[in-house]
Tab-separated table of N, CA and C in Angstrom:
chain	number	residue	atom	x	y	z
A	1	MET	N	-3.374	-8.973	0.027
A	1	MET	CA	-1.998	-8.898	0.464
A	1	MET	C	-1.974	-8.123	1.648
A	2	THR	N	-1.112	-8.576	2.470
A	2	THR	CA	-0.919	-7.834	3.786
A	2	THR	C	0.557	-7.482	3.985
A	3	GLU	N	0.813	-6.239	4.350
A	3	GLU	CA	2.254	-5.791	4.630
A	3	GLU	C	2.286	-5.426	6.122
A	4	ALA	N	3.365	-5.993	6.649
A	4	ALA	CA	3.630	-5.628	8.071
A	4	ALA	C	4.607	-4.405	8.086
A	5	VAL	N	4.171	-3.379	8.832
A	5	VAL	CA	4.897	-2.244	8.985
A	5	VAL	C	4.828	-1.643	10.362
A	6	SER	N	5.857	-0.784	10.765
A	6	SER	CA	5.756	-0.244	12.157
A	6	SER	C	5.255	1.086	12.184
A	7	GLY	N	5.056	1.836	11.088
A	7	GLY	CA	4.600	3.269	11.176
A	7	GLY	C	5.047	3.983	9.886
A	8	PHE	N	5.243	5.369	10.151
A	8	PHE	CA	5.572	6.166	9.015
A	8	PHE	C	6.931	6.730	9.279
A	9	ASP	N	7.603	7.156	8.117
A	9	ASP	CA	8.882	7.816	8.210
A	9	ASP	C	8.645	9.337	7.612
A	10	TRP	N	8.634	10.219	8.437
A	10	TRP	CA	8.211	11.672	8.100
A	10	TRP	C	9.567	12.482	8.574
A	11	ASP	N	9.834	13.443	7.748
A	11	ASP	CA	10.796	14.479	7.955
A	11	ASP	C	10.378	15.785	7.160
A	12	ASP	N	11.198	16.802	7.307
A	12	ASP	CA	10.824	18.067	6.762
A	12	ASP	C	10.688	17.946	5.244
A	13	GLY	N	11.379	17.169	4.534
A	13	GLY	CA	11.389	16.976	3.038
A	13	GLY	C	10.088	16.499	2.492
A	14	ASN	N	9.727	15.169	3.149
A	14	ASN	CA	8.580	14.565	2.542
A	14	ASN	C	7.266	15.105	3.069
A	15	ILE	N	7.257	15.799	4.349
A	15	ILE	CA	6.194	16.562	4.832
A	15	ILE	C	5.749	17.617	3.922
A	16	GLU	N	6.644	18.553	3.485
A	16	GLU	CA	6.370	19.651	2.673
A	16	GLU	C	5.870	19.103	1.311
A	17	LYS	N	6.538	18.078	0.765
A	17	LYS	CA	6.038	17.577	-0.634
A	17	LYS	C	4.712	16.943	-0.427
A	18	CYS	N	4.355	16.348	0.495
A	18	CYS	CA	3.112	15.553	0.535
A	18	CYS	C	1.918	16.670	0.921
A	19	GLN	N	2.286	17.714	1.515
A	19	GLN	CA	1.228	18.796	1.877
A	19	GLN	C	1.225	19.756	0.685
A	20	LYS	N	1.925	19.590	-0.300
A	20	LYS	CA	1.992	20.722	-1.312
A	20	LYS	C	0.613	20.922	-2.091
A	21	HIS	N	-0.231	19.719	-2.163
A	21	HIS	CA	-1.421	19.736	-2.815
A	21	HIS	C	-2.655	19.747	-1.858
A	22	GLY	N	-2.420	20.219	-0.653
A	22	GLY	CA	-3.467	20.263	0.311
A	22	GLY	C	-3.918	19.024	1.043
A	23	VAL	N	-3.262	17.919	0.911
A	23	VAL	CA	-3.517	16.811	1.603
A	23	VAL	C	-2.923	16.773	3.010
A	24	SER	N	-3.614	16.414	4.035
A	24	SER	CA	-2.986	16.384	5.392
A	24	SER	C	-2.284	15.272	5.591
A	25	LEU	N	-1.405	15.294	6.545
A	25	LEU	CA	-0.687	14.107	7.032
A	25	LEU	C	-1.692	13.002	7.569
A	26	GLU	N	-2.691	13.535	8.332
A	26	GLU	CA	-3.565	12.627	8.997
A	26	GLU	C	-4.360	11.878	7.739
A	27	GLU	N	-4.666	12.596	6.731
A	27	GLU	CA	-5.496	11.824	5.692
A	27	GLU	C	-4.553	10.900	5.102
A	28	ILE	N	-3.288	10.977	4.885
A	28	ILE	CA	-2.260	10.076	4.254
A	28	ILE	C	-2.221	8.928	5.191
A	29	GLU	N	-1.868	9.020	6.420
A	29	GLU	CA	-1.827	7.899	7.404
A	29	GLU	C	-2.971	7.189	7.381
A	30	ALA	N	-4.225	7.805	7.626
A	30	ALA	CA	-5.468	7.204	7.700
A	30	ALA	C	-5.632	6.262	6.364
A	31	LEU	N	-5.364	6.784	5.209
A	31	LEU	CA	-5.417	6.001	3.981
A	31	LEU	C	-4.935	4.671	3.984
A	32	PHE	N	-3.751	4.373	4.703
A	32	PHE	CA	-3.087	3.278	4.910
A	32	PHE	C	-3.722	2.287	5.839
A	33	LEU	N	-4.596	2.901	6.610
A	33	LEU	CA	-5.494	1.947	7.513
A	33	LEU	C	-6.797	1.505	6.968
A	34	ASP	N	-7.074	2.281	5.924
A	34	ASP	CA	-8.518	1.957	5.236
A	34	ASP	C	-8.585	0.770	4.373
A	35	LYS	N	-9.508	-0.093	4.509
A	35	LYS	CA	-9.879	-1.216	3.781
A	35	LYS	C	-9.905	-1.122	2.246
A	36	SER	N	-10.234	0.126	1.862
A	36	SER	CA	-10.417	0.359	0.397
A	36	SER	C	-9.047	0.697	-0.200
A	37	LEU	N	-7.959	0.667	0.476
A	37	LEU	CA	-6.774	1.046	-0.112
A	37	LEU	C	-6.264	0.207	-1.197
A	38	ARG	N	-5.871	0.723	-2.383
A	38	ARG	CA	-5.203	-0.101	-3.483
A	38	ARG	C	-3.897	0.378	-3.723
A	39	ILE	N	-2.948	-0.455	-3.970
A	39	ILE	CA	-1.586	-0.231	-4.494
A	39	ILE	C	-1.265	-0.611	-5.789
A	40	SER	N	-0.514	0.074	-6.472
A	40	SER	CA	0.070	-0.373	-7.784
A	40	SER	C	0.832	-1.725	-7.582
A	41	PRO	N	0.551	-2.721	-8.294
A	41	PRO	CA	1.068	-4.025	-8.076
A	41	PRO	C	2.562	-4.062	-8.474
A	42	ASP	N	3.109	-3.374	-9.483
A	42	ASP	CA	4.359	-3.589	-9.929
A	42	ASP	C	4.934	-2.360	-10.575
A	43	ILE	N	4.899	-1.178	-9.777
A	43	ILE	CA	5.656	-0.203	-10.348
A	43	ILE	C	7.058	-0.544	-10.436
A	44	LYS	N	7.689	-0.525	-11.536
A	44	LYS	CA	9.192	-0.991	-11.545
A	44	LYS	C	9.954	-0.213	-10.750
A	45	HIS	N	10.829	-0.882	-10.079
A	45	HIS	CA	11.652	-0.234	-9.009
A	45	HIS	C	12.899	0.200	-9.711
A	46	SER	N	13.514	1.228	-8.879
A	46	SER	CA	14.787	1.731	-9.108
A	46	SER	C	15.779	0.875	-8.691
A	47	GLU	N	17.043	1.201	-8.877
A	47	GLU	CA	18.098	0.355	-8.284
A	47	GLU	C	18.274	0.331	-6.877
A	48	SER	N	17.806	1.450	-6.187
A	48	SER	CA	17.918	1.465	-4.821
A	48	SER	C	16.666	1.022	-3.961
A	49	GLU	N	15.536	1.345	-4.412
A	49	GLU	CA	14.208	0.901	-3.615
A	49	GLU	C	13.022	1.082	-4.420
A	50	ASP	N	12.061	0.166	-4.105
A	50	ASP	CA	10.660	0.086	-4.925
A	50	ASP	C	9.935	1.361	-4.502
A	51	ARG	N	9.193	1.933	-5.527
A	51	ARG	CA	8.273	2.962	-5.237
A	51	ARG	C	6.812	2.494	-5.732
A	52	PHE	N	5.814	2.997	-4.956
A	52	PHE	CA	4.480	2.607	-5.220
A	52	PHE	C	3.556	3.724	-5.339
A	53	ILE	N	2.394	3.544	-6.006
A	53	ILE	CA	1.419	4.457	-5.943
A	53	ILE	C	0.164	3.899	-5.215
A	54	ALA	N	-0.245	4.524	-3.974
A	54	ALA	CA	-1.481	4.034	-3.435
A	54	ALA	C	-2.671	4.917	-3.767
A	55	THR	N	-3.772	4.354	-3.813
A	55	THR	CA	-4.993	5.219	-3.964
A	55	THR	C	-6.188	4.785	-3.166
A	56	GLY	N	-7.059	5.518	-2.872
A	56	GLY	CA	-8.121	5.279	-1.995
A	56	GLY	C	-8.886	6.489	-1.597
A	57	VAL	N	-9.732	6.301	-0.703
A	57	VAL	CA	-10.643	7.336	-0.122
A	57	VAL	C	-10.118	7.958	1.086
A	58	SER	N	-9.878	9.222	1.129
A	58	SER	CA	-9.427	9.832	2.445
A	58	SER	C	-10.503	9.964	3.371
A	59	ILE	N	-9.999	10.288	4.590
A	59	ILE	CA	-11.066	10.328	5.723
A	59	ILE	C	-12.031	11.569	5.548
A	60	LYS	N	-11.672	12.469	4.560
A	60	LYS	CA	-12.477	13.553	4.062
A	60	LYS	C	-13.444	13.189	3.092
A	61	GLY	N	-13.388	11.894	2.512
A	61	GLY	CA	-14.250	11.455	1.449
A	61	GLY	C	-13.713	11.720	0.103
A	62	ARG	N	-12.567	12.131	0.033
A	62	ARG	CA	-11.949	12.450	-1.288
A	62	ARG	C	-10.920	11.453	-1.773
A	63	TYR	N	-10.986	11.175	-3.095
A	63	TYR	CA	-10.010	10.181	-3.591
A	63	TYR	C	-8.708	10.685	-3.536
A	64	ILE	N	-7.645	10.083	-3.184
A	64	ILE	CA	-6.222	10.536	-3.244
A	64	ILE	C	-5.279	9.540	-3.781
A	65	PHE	N	-4.074	10.062	-4.362
A	65	PHE	CA	-2.978	9.205	-4.752
A	65	PHE	C	-1.981	9.555	-3.543
A	66	VAL	N	-1.065	8.575	-3.304
A	66	VAL	CA	0.093	8.680	-2.362
A	66	VAL	C	1.143	8.011	-3.141
A	67	GLY	N	2.209	8.572	-3.477
A	67	GLY	CA	3.449	7.968	-3.911
A	67	GLY	C	4.361	7.590	-2.677
A	68	PHE	N	4.786	6.433	-2.550
A	68	PHE	CA	5.547	6.042	-1.345
A	68	PHE	C	6.539	5.016	-1.641
A	69	THR	N	7.357	4.725	-0.568
A	69	THR	CA	8.242	3.588	-0.737
A	69	THR	C	8.411	3.154	0.826
A	70	PHE	N	9.176	2.043	0.939
A	70	PHE	CA	9.341	1.348	2.265
A	70	PHE	C	10.707	1.714	2.737
A	71	ARG	N	10.920	2.073	3.979
A	71	ARG	CA	12.322	2.210	4.611
A	71	ARG	C	12.454	1.405	5.864
A	72	GLU	N	13.692	0.969	5.970
A	72	GLU	CA	14.031	0.264	7.255
A	72	GLU	C	14.846	1.171	7.929
A	73	LYS	N	14.411	1.387	9.225
A	73	LYS	CA	15.105	2.315	10.203
A	73	LYS	C	15.058	1.593	11.489
A	74	GLN	N	16.222	1.327	12.059
A	74	GLN	CA	16.443	0.742	13.320
A	74	GLN	C	15.632	-0.456	13.386
A	75	GLY	N	15.741	-1.371	12.412
A	75	GLY	CA	15.090	-2.596	12.369
A	75	GLY	C	13.657	-2.602	12.097
A	76	LYS	N	13.004	-1.342	11.996
A	76	LYS	CA	11.534	-1.397	11.742
A	76	LYS	C	11.409	-0.954	10.178
A	77	ARG	N	10.225	-1.474	9.616
A	77	ARG	CA	9.694	-1.272	8.305
A	77	ARG	C	8.841	-0.188	8.296
A	78	LEU	N	9.131	0.948	7.608
A	78	LEU	CA	8.265	2.049	7.648
A	78	LEU	C	7.765	2.423	6.270
A	79	ILE	N	6.515	3.176	6.322
A	79	ILE	CA	5.971	3.652	5.036
A	79	ILE	C	6.581	5.100	4.908
A	80	ARG	N	7.243	5.445	3.875
A	80	ARG	CA	7.693	6.771	3.582
A	80	ARG	C	6.903	7.392	2.404
A	81	PRO	N	5.905	8.245	2.828
A	81	PRO	CA	5.245	8.870	1.671
A	81	PRO	C	6.198	9.815	1.013
A	82	ILE	N	6.096	9.953	-0.231
A	82	ILE	CA	6.994	10.835	-1.107
A	82	ILE	C	6.249	12.169	-1.626
A	83	SER	N	5.039	11.860	-2.174
A	83	SER	CA	4.348	12.957	-2.779
A	83	SER	C	2.770	12.510	-2.695
A	84	THR	N	1.860	13.343	-2.703
A	84	THR	CA	0.436	13.104	-2.700
A	84	THR	C	-0.373	14.219	-3.332
A	85	ARG	N	-1.612	13.799	-3.651
A	85	ARG	CA	-2.575	14.791	-4.094
A	85	ARG	C	-3.915	14.060	-4.334
A	86	TYR	N	-4.919	15.076	-4.340
A	86	TYR	CA	-6.290	14.570	-4.543
A	86	TYR	C	-6.457	14.024	-5.970
A	87	MET	N	-7.396	13.139	-6.174
A	87	MET	CA	-7.612	12.616	-7.477
A	87	MET	C	-8.572	13.571	-8.335
A	88	ARG	N	-8.196	13.834	-9.340
A	88	ARG	CA	-9.079	14.648	-10.371
A	88	ARG	C	-10.351	13.953	-10.751
A	89	GLU	N	-11.424	14.595	-10.910
A	89	GLU	CA	-12.759	13.843	-11.182
A	89	GLU	C	-12.507	12.983	-12.464
A	90	LYS	N	-11.877	13.491	-13.545
A	90	LYS	CA	-11.709	12.757	-14.874
A	90	LYS	C	-10.980	11.427	-14.554
A	91	GLU	N	-9.997	11.510	-13.540
A	91	GLU	CA	-9.051	10.379	-13.258
A	91	GLU	C	-10.042	9.056	-12.861
A	92	ALA	N	-11.119	9.271	-12.231
A	92	ALA	CA	-11.962	8.282	-11.790
A	92	ALA	C	-12.656	7.456	-12.814
A	93	LYS	N	-12.651	8.163	-14.066
A	93	LYS	CA	-13.595	7.697	-15.015
A	93	LYS	C	-12.721	6.992	-16.197
A	94	ASN	N	-11.624	7.441	-16.494
A	94	ASN	CA	-10.742	6.757	-17.565
A	94	ASN	C	-9.805	5.785	-17.089
A	95	MET	N	-9.700	4.572	-17.345
A	95	MET	CA	-8.738	3.621	-16.770
A	95	MET	C	-8.105	2.735	-17.876
A	96	LYS	N	-7.001	3.113	-18.269
A	96	LYS	CA	-6.540	2.357	-19.485
A	96	LYS	C	-4.838	1.994	-19.503
A	97	LYS	N	-4.117	3.137	-19.122
A	97	LYS	CA	-2.639	2.893	-19.260
A	97	LYS	C	-2.002	2.088	-18.061
A	98	ILE	N	-0.738	1.627	-18.325
A	98	ILE	CA	0.059	0.876	-17.481
A	98	ILE	C	1.113	1.803	-16.962
A	99	PHE	N	1.402	1.691	-15.683
A	99	PHE	CA	2.471	2.645	-14.943
A	99	PHE	C	3.818	2.065	-15.698
A	100	SER	N	4.613	3.191	-15.858
A	100	SER	CA	6.022	2.989	-16.529
A	100	SER	C	6.970	2.938	-15.377
A	101	ARG	N	8.281	2.718	-15.630
A	101	ARG	CA	9.254	2.457	-14.599
A	101	ARG	C	9.372	3.938	-13.978
A	102	ILE	N	9.507	3.875	-12.569
A	102	ILE	CA	9.795	5.085	-11.845
A	102	ILE	C	11.090	4.848	-11.126
A	103	LYS	N	12.019	5.643	-11.303
A	103	LYS	CA	13.380	5.305	-10.743
A	103	LYS	C	13.690	6.412	-9.712
A	104	THR	N	13.015	7.499	-9.622
A	104	THR	CA	13.475	8.471	-8.574
A	104	THR	C	12.267	9.108	-7.944
A	105	ASP	N	12.457	9.890	-6.677
A	105	ASP	CA	11.419	10.556	-6.157
A	105	ASP	C	10.835	11.662	-7.002
A	106	GLU	N	11.706	12.250	-7.837
A	106	GLU	CA	11.389	13.245	-8.844
A	106	GLU	C	10.435	12.790	-9.839
A	107	GLU	N	10.747	11.610	-10.365
A	107	GLU	CA	9.836	11.110	-11.324
A	107	GLU	C	8.488	10.616	-10.738
A	108	LEU	N	8.337	10.215	-9.582
A	108	LEU	CA	7.265	9.986	-8.926
A	108	LEU	C	6.399	11.204	-8.601
A	109	GLU	N	7.138	12.241	-8.333
A	109	GLU	CA	6.348	13.625	-7.975
A	109	GLU	C	5.932	14.107	-9.401
A	110	SER	N	6.560	13.909	-10.216
A	110	SER	CA	6.202	14.325	-11.800
A	110	SER	C	5.069	13.670	-12.153
A	111	LEU	N	4.982	12.307	-12.052
A	111	LEU	CA	3.772	11.507	-12.384
A	111	LEU	C	2.484	11.919	-11.590
A	112	LEU	N	2.737	12.218	-10.301
A	112	LEU	CA	1.470	12.644	-9.531
A	112	LEU	C	1.003	14.096	-10.059
A	113	ASP	N	1.880	14.833	-10.662
A	113	ASP	CA	1.461	16.095	-11.220
A	113	ASP	C	0.611	15.975	-12.524
A	114	GLU	N	0.770	14.788	-13.158
A	114	GLU	CA	0.029	14.387	-14.432
A	114	GLU	C	-1.374	14.080	-14.175
A	115	ASP	N	-2.283	14.057	-15.243
A	115	ASP	CA	-3.573	13.565	-15.226
A	115	ASP	C	-3.395	12.028	-15.285
A	116	LEU	N	-3.857	11.317	-14.413
A	116	LEU	CA	-3.617	9.908	-14.229
A	116	LEU	C	-4.834	9.185	-14.651
A	117	SER	N	-5.832	9.775	-15.347
A	117	SER	CA	-7.100	9.051	-15.702
A	117	SER	C	-6.717	7.649	-16.405
A	118	ASP	N	-5.764	7.720	-17.296
A	118	ASP	CA	-5.503	6.639	-18.079
A	118	ASP	C	-4.894	5.445	-17.345
A	119	TYR	N	-4.480	5.697	-16.062
A	119	TYR	CA	-3.750	4.706	-15.423
A	119	TYR	C	-4.685	4.024	-14.364
A	120	LEU	N	-5.875	4.376	-14.095
A	120	LEU	CA	-6.663	3.899	-13.070
A	120	LEU	C	-7.470	2.656	-13.517
A	121	HIS	N	-6.995	1.632	-13.783
A	121	HIS	CA	-7.883	0.407	-13.900
A	121	HIS	C	-7.362	-0.633	-13.048
A	122	GLU	N	-8.206	-1.681	-12.804
A	122	GLU	CA	-7.912	-2.741	-11.813
A	122	GLU	C	-6.628	-3.467	-12.066
A	123	GLY	N	-5.970	-3.469	-13.253
A	123	GLY	CA	-4.789	-4.138	-13.543
A	123	GLY	C	-3.575	-3.435	-12.847
A	124	ASN	N	-3.892	-2.069	-12.781
A	124	ASN	CA	-2.612	-1.491	-12.126
A	124	ASN	C	-2.600	-1.419	-10.424
A	125	PHE	N	-3.812	-1.804	-9.962
A	125	PHE	CA	-3.853	-1.736	-8.583
A	125	PHE	C	-4.523	-2.970	-7.793
A	126	LYS	N	-3.951	-3.258	-6.646
A	126	LYS	CA	-4.592	-4.378	-6.024
A	126	LYS	C	-4.736	-4.008	-4.541
A	127	PRO	N	-5.748	-4.710	-3.984
A	127	PRO	CA	-6.008	-4.445	-2.526
A	127	PRO	C	-4.906	-4.815	-1.588
A	128	VAL	N	-4.595	-4.037	-0.569
A	128	VAL	CA	-3.645	-4.283	0.429
A	128	VAL	C	-4.091	-3.784	1.740
A	129	THR	N	-3.671	-4.641	2.787
A	129	THR	CA	-3.762	-4.012	4.089
A	129	THR	C	-2.567	-3.817	4.782
A	130	PHE	N	-2.497	-3.035	5.730
A	130	PHE	CA	-1.109	-2.860	6.311
A	130	PHE	C	-1.386	-3.294	8.027
A	131	GLU	N	-0.476	-4.023	8.484
A	131	GLU	CA	-0.488	-4.424	9.953
A	131	GLU	C	0.379	-3.467	10.730
A	132	PHE	N	-0.265	-2.531	11.561
A	132	PHE	CA	0.638	-1.660	12.453
A	132	PHE	C	0.754	-2.199	13.775
A	133	GLN	N	0.065	-3.316	14.167
A	133	GLN	CA	0.127	-3.743	15.596
A	133	GLN	C	1.236	-4.842	15.525
A	134	PRO	N	2.210	-4.919	16.404
A	134	PRO	CA	3.043	-5.946	16.604
A	134	PRO	C	2.392	-7.325	17.027
A	135	LYS	N	2.732	-8.398	16.512
A	135	LYS	CA	2.271	-9.723	16.714
A	135	LYS	C	3.342	-10.436	17.683
A	136	ASP	N	2.937	-10.359	18.998
A	136	ASP	CA	3.931	-10.759	20.002
A	136	ASP	C	3.514	-12.016	20.858
A	137	LYS	N	2.353	-12.635	20.509
A	137	LYS	CA	1.729	-13.831	21.178
A	137	LYS	C	1.744	-14.998	20.316
A	138	THR	N	2.078	-16.130	20.700
A	138	THR	CA	2.058	-17.452	19.973
A	138	THR	C	0.941	-18.338	20.307
A	139	VAL	N	0.428	-18.879	19.277
A	139	VAL	CA	-0.814	-19.767	19.738
A	139	VAL	C	-0.407	-21.114	18.885
A	140	ASN	N	-0.621	-22.227	19.702
A	140	ASN	CA	-0.478	-23.610	19.063
A	140	ASN	C	-1.798	-23.958	18.776
A	141	LEU	N	-1.971	-24.569	17.582
A	141	LEU	CA	-3.210	-25.150	17.075
A	141	LEU	C	-3.209	-26.490	16.467
A	142	ARG	N	-4.074	-27.517	16.745
A	142	ARG	CA	-4.078	-28.764	16.094
A	142	ARG	C	-5.148	-28.650	15.065
A	143	MET	N	-4.779	-29.346	13.931
A	143	MET	CA	-5.827	-29.617	12.843
A	143	MET	C	-5.203	-30.880	12.037
A	144	SER	N	-6.058	-31.387	11.193
A	144	SER	CA	-5.759	-32.500	10.455
A	144	SER	C	-4.778	-32.131	9.381
A	145	GLU	N	-3.961	-33.151	8.978
A	145	GLU	CA	-2.761	-32.949	7.873
A	145	GLU	C	-3.559	-32.534	6.600
A	146	GLU	N	-4.729	-33.164	6.356
A	146	GLU	CA	-5.421	-32.626	5.136
A	146	GLU	C	-5.865	-31.185	5.171
A	147	MET	N	-6.312	-30.652	6.194
A	147	MET	CA	-6.593	-29.392	6.458
A	147	MET	C	-5.499	-28.401	6.323
A	148	LEU	N	-4.370	-28.818	6.959
A	148	LEU	CA	-3.069	-27.907	6.904
A	148	LEU	C	-2.579	-27.984	5.593
A	149	GLU	N	-2.524	-29.037	4.719
A	149	GLU	CA	-1.994	-29.005	3.449
A	149	GLU	C	-3.048	-28.199	2.542
A	150	THR	N	-4.349	-28.127	2.764
A	150	THR	CA	-5.260	-27.174	2.053
A	150	THR	C	-5.017	-25.761	2.345
A	151	VAL	N	-4.766	-25.512	3.587
A	151	VAL	CA	-4.411	-24.081	4.097
A	151	VAL	C	-3.212	-23.589	3.402
A	152	LYS	N	-2.033	-24.472	3.373
A	152	LYS	CA	-0.810	-24.150	2.709
A	152	LYS	C	-1.019	-23.880	1.359
A	153	THR	N	-1.816	-24.618	0.661
A	153	THR	CA	-1.993	-24.595	-0.838
A	153	THR	C	-2.615	-23.268	-1.127
A	154	VAL	N	-3.746	-22.824	-0.390
A	154	VAL	CA	-4.535	-21.711	-0.612
A	154	VAL	C	-3.689	-20.421	-0.253
A	155	SER	N	-2.921	-20.633	0.788
A	155	SER	CA	-2.142	-19.364	1.322
A	155	SER	C	-0.929	-19.106	0.189
A	156	LYS	N	-0.465	-20.241	-0.379
A	156	LYS	CA	0.537	-19.991	-1.341
A	156	LYS	C	0.170	-19.357	-2.510
A	157	LYS	N	-1.183	-19.581	-3.083
A	157	LYS	CA	-1.748	-18.979	-4.204
A	157	LYS	C	-1.988	-17.474	-3.972
A	158	GLU	N	-2.283	-17.132	-2.622
A	158	GLU	CA	-2.456	-15.782	-2.300
A	158	GLU	C	-1.066	-15.013	-2.034
A	159	GLY	N	-0.054	-15.773	-1.980
A	159	GLY	CA	1.279	-15.306	-1.794
A	159	GLY	C	1.794	-14.794	-0.176
A	160	ILE	N	0.985	-15.510	0.594
A	160	ILE	CA	1.496	-15.313	1.939
A	160	ILE	C	1.618	-16.598	2.742
A	161	SER	N	2.172	-16.436	3.863
A	161	SER	CA	2.513	-17.641	4.596
A	161	SER	C	1.183	-18.297	5.267
A	162	TYR	N	1.191	-19.628	5.510
A	162	TYR	CA	0.064	-20.287	5.934
A	162	TYR	C	-0.349	-19.664	7.459
A	163	GLN	N	0.576	-19.289	8.180
A	163	GLN	CA	0.314	-18.728	9.526
A	163	GLN	C	-0.352	-17.574	9.238
A	164	LYS	N	0.001	-16.641	8.440
A	164	LYS	CA	-0.591	-15.339	8.202
A	164	LYS	C	-2.005	-15.563	7.735
A	165	TYR	N	-2.029	-16.576	6.800
A	165	TYR	CA	-3.473	-16.979	6.270
A	165	TYR	C	-4.474	-17.362	7.460
A	166	ILE	N	-4.153	-18.139	8.336
A	166	ILE	CA	-4.803	-18.469	9.469
A	166	ILE	C	-5.178	-17.419	10.429
A	167	ARG	N	-4.164	-16.430	10.609
A	167	ARG	CA	-4.430	-15.375	11.435
A	167	ARG	C	-5.448	-14.474	10.818
A	168	ARG	N	-5.330	-14.215	9.434
A	168	ARG	CA	-6.194	-13.297	8.635
A	168	ARG	C	-7.721	-13.851	8.752
A	169	ALA	N	-7.795	-15.256	8.569
A	169	ALA	CA	-9.165	-15.895	8.673
A	169	ALA	C	-9.702	-15.597	10.010
A	170	ILE	N	-8.959	-15.730	11.144
A	170	ILE	CA	-9.498	-15.498	12.565
A	170	ILE	C	-9.913	-13.944	12.481
A	171	GLU	N	-8.981	-13.013	12.097
A	171	GLU	CA	-9.432	-11.564	12.108
A	171	GLU	C	-10.633	-11.286	11.417
A	172	ARG	N	-10.777	-11.873	10.296
A	172	ARG	CA	-12.010	-11.749	9.463
A	172	ARG	C	-13.279	-12.260	10.154
A	173	SER	N	-13.233	-13.372	10.895
A	173	SER	CA	-14.250	-13.817	11.597
A	173	SER	C	-14.669	-13.012	12.836
A	174	LEU	N	-13.567	-12.285	13.346
A	174	LEU	CA	-13.816	-11.462	14.500
A	174	LEU	C	-14.244	-9.963	13.937
A	175	GLY	N	-14.216	-9.778	12.786
A	175	GLY	CA	-14.558	-8.490	12.115
A	175	GLY	C	-13.501	-7.393	12.384
A	176	GLU	N	-12.205	-7.833	12.394
A	176	GLU	CA	-11.204	-6.845	12.499
A	176	GLU	C	-10.645	-6.432	11.237
């Protein structure tokens, strides 16, 4: 899954909450650029906005959790980290529970204060990449109708547009 975003939404409130457990802003932002990033697939959303848990390896080599949401500001989609902490050793070993509904920032912060060992299984997280570069150039491409239909079918199964699927195939072949 690929998510297009323009950057991060930081202010005094979320900076303080995110640094509470010693994780730097640099580690948080770098996590969202890392190919190992995993995001909870369906933490149930509140009435106002979805909240997610991301996990991965920080640039310091430590596993971290980041609770976040997306915000729209001035027509741009931003990642708004809410709270974060390093993963406990035990959490990387036990992986059984399903995330419950998280309706508020406070509930998300409270969840990140818990031992999350029982939540860490593949069913709770899926890989995701974030695109931070604007896509501002257009390319015309000719292919057979059969190939186009195959591309559309495969991209639909992956839940992305066929144009994004083609671009991603090109990016992979170039090692980006």
